[in-house]
XYZ file of C-alpha atoms in Angstrom:
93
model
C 9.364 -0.539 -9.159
C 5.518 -1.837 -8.815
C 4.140 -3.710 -6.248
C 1.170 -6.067 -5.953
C 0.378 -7.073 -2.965
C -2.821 -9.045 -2.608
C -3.393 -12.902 -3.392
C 0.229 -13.386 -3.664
C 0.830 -11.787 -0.251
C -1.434 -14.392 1.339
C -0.246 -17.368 -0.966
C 3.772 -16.781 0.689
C 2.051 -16.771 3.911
C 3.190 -13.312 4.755
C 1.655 -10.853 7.198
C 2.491 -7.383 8.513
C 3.690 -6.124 11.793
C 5.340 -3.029 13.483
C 4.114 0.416 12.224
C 3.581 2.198 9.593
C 3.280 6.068 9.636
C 1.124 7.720 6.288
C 1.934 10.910 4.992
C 0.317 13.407 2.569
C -3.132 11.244 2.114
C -5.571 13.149 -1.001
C -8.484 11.737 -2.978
C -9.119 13.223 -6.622
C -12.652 12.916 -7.983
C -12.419 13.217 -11.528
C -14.953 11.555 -12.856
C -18.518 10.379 -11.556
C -17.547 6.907 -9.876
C -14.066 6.981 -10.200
C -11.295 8.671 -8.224
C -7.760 8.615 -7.070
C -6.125 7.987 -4.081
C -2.566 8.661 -3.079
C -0.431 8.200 0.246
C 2.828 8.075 1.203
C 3.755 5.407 4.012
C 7.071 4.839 5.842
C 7.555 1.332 6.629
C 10.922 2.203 8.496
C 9.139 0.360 11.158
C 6.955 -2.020 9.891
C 7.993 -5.433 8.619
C 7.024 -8.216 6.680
C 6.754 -11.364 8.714
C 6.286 -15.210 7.776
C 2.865 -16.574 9.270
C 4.348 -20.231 10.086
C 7.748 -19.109 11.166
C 7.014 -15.917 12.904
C 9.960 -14.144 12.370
C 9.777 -10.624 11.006
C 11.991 -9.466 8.196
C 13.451 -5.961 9.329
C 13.102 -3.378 7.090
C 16.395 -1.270 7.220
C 15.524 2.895 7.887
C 16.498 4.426 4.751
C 14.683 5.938 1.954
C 13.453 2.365 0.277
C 11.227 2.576 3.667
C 9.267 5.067 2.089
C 6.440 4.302 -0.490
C 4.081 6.260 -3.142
C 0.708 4.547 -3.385
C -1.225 5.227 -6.251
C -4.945 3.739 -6.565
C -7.356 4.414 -8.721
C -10.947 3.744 -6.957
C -14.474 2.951 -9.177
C -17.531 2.901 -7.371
C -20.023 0.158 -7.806
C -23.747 0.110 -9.061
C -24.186 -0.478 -5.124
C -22.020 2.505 -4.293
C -19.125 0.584 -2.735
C -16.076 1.796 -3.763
C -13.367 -0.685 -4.905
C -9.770 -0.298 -6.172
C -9.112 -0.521 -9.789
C -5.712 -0.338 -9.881
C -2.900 -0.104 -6.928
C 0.528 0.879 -7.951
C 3.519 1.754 -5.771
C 7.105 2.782 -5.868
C 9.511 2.397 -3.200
C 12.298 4.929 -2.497
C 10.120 7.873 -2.937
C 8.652 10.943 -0.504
Protein backbone atom coordinates (compact mmCIF):
# COMPACT_ATOMS: atom_id res chain seq x y z
CA UNK A 1 0.00 0.00 0.00
CA UNK A 2 1.35 3.75 -0.85
CA UNK A 3 0.91 6.63 1.03
CA UNK A 4 0.88 10.35 0.25
CA UNK A 5 0.80 12.39 2.78
CA UNK A 6 1.22 16.07 2.04
CA UNK A 7 -1.54 18.60 0.70
CA UNK A 8 -4.14 16.11 1.36
CA UNK A 9 -2.98 15.66 4.96
CA UNK A 10 -3.54 19.37 5.58
CA UNK A 11 -6.79 19.63 3.36
CA UNK A 12 -8.64 16.74 6.09
CA UNK A 13 -7.34 18.92 8.71
CA UNK A 14 -5.24 16.22 10.21
CA UNK A 15 -2.17 16.57 12.42
CA UNK A 16 0.16 14.22 14.29
CA UNK A 17 0.68 13.48 17.89
CA UNK A 18 2.24 10.86 20.30
CA UNK A 19 5.61 9.34 19.16
CA UNK A 20 7.14 7.92 16.70
CA UNK A 21 10.38 5.82 17.10
CA UNK A 22 12.74 5.49 13.50
CA UNK A 23 14.66 2.60 12.84
CA UNK A 24 17.43 1.62 10.37
CA UNK A 25 17.79 5.37 8.77
CA UNK A 26 20.54 5.17 5.35
CA UNK A 27 21.04 7.64 2.51
CA UNK A 28 22.32 6.19 -0.97
CA UNK A 29 24.12 8.63 -3.26
CA UNK A 30 23.94 7.29 -6.55
CA UNK A 31 24.07 9.81 -8.69
CA UNK A 32 25.42 13.54 -8.54
CA UNK A 33 22.22 15.39 -7.06
CA UNK A 34 20.13 12.65 -6.43
CA UNK A 35 19.93 10.12 -3.60
CA UNK A 36 17.82 7.84 -1.56
CA UNK A 37 16.56 7.83 1.67
CA UNK A 38 15.00 5.05 3.66
CA UNK A 39 13.59 4.67 7.36
CA UNK A 40 11.58 2.58 9.13
CA UNK A 41 9.13 4.29 11.77
CA UNK A 42 6.81 2.67 14.34
CA UNK A 43 3.80 4.65 14.83
CA UNK A 44 2.59 2.13 17.62
CA UNK A 45 2.42 5.32 19.48
CA UNK A 46 1.78 8.03 17.41
CA UNK A 47 -1.65 8.96 16.09
CA UNK A 48 -3.40 10.82 13.66
CA UNK A 49 -5.56 13.50 15.18
CA UNK A 50 -8.39 15.90 13.72
CA UNK A 51 -7.26 19.70 14.08
CA UNK A 52 -10.99 21.03 14.84
CA UNK A 53 -12.09 18.12 16.92
CA UNK A 54 -8.99 17.23 18.74
CA UNK A 55 -9.43 13.81 19.22
CA UNK A 56 -6.64 11.44 18.26
CA UNK A 57 -7.30 8.30 16.30
CA UNK A 58 -5.33 5.41 18.17
CA UNK A 59 -3.26 3.48 16.23
CA UNK A 60 -3.59 -0.21 17.47
CA UNK A 61 0.28 -1.89 18.35
CA UNK A 62 0.65 -4.42 15.78
CA UNK A 63 2.73 -4.76 12.79
CA UNK A 64 0.53 -2.16 10.45
CA UNK A 65 2.32 0.33 13.12
CA UNK A 66 5.36 -0.16 11.37
CA UNK A 67 6.27 1.69 8.06
CA UNK A 68 9.05 1.53 5.11
CA UNK A 69 9.74 5.01 3.78
CA UNK A 70 11.23 5.24 0.59
CA UNK A 71 12.30 8.82 -0.87
CA UNK A 72 14.13 9.61 -3.50
CA UNK A 73 15.93 13.19 -2.86
CA UNK A 74 17.28 15.68 -6.02
CA UNK A 75 19.24 18.49 -5.11
CA UNK A 76 18.56 21.89 -6.51
CA UNK A 77 20.69 24.34 -8.71
CA UNK A 78 20.80 26.13 -5.13
CA UNK A 79 21.90 22.95 -3.42
CA UNK A 80 18.74 22.38 -1.37
CA UNK A 81 17.76 19.09 -1.40
CA UNK A 82 14.07 18.24 -2.04
CA UNK A 83 12.08 14.97 -2.25
CA UNK A 84 11.22 13.60 -5.56
CA UNK A 85 9.29 10.93 -4.71
CA UNK A 86 7.99 9.51 -1.10
CA UNK A 87 6.60 6.08 -1.05
CA UNK A 88 5.63 3.93 1.93
CA UNK A 89 4.25 0.60 2.92
CA UNK A 90 2.69 -0.21 6.07
CA UNK A 91 3.04 -3.62 7.78
CA UNK A 92 6.66 -3.90 7.11
CA UNK A 93 10.17 -3.97 9.39
Amino acid sequence: MTVKLGPGFVKAKKSMTGEARYFHPSVDTYAKGKATRTNCPFEGKAFVKGRKTGKAKMTPDTDDACLLFSTRMEETEKGVWQTAVLNSERGRR
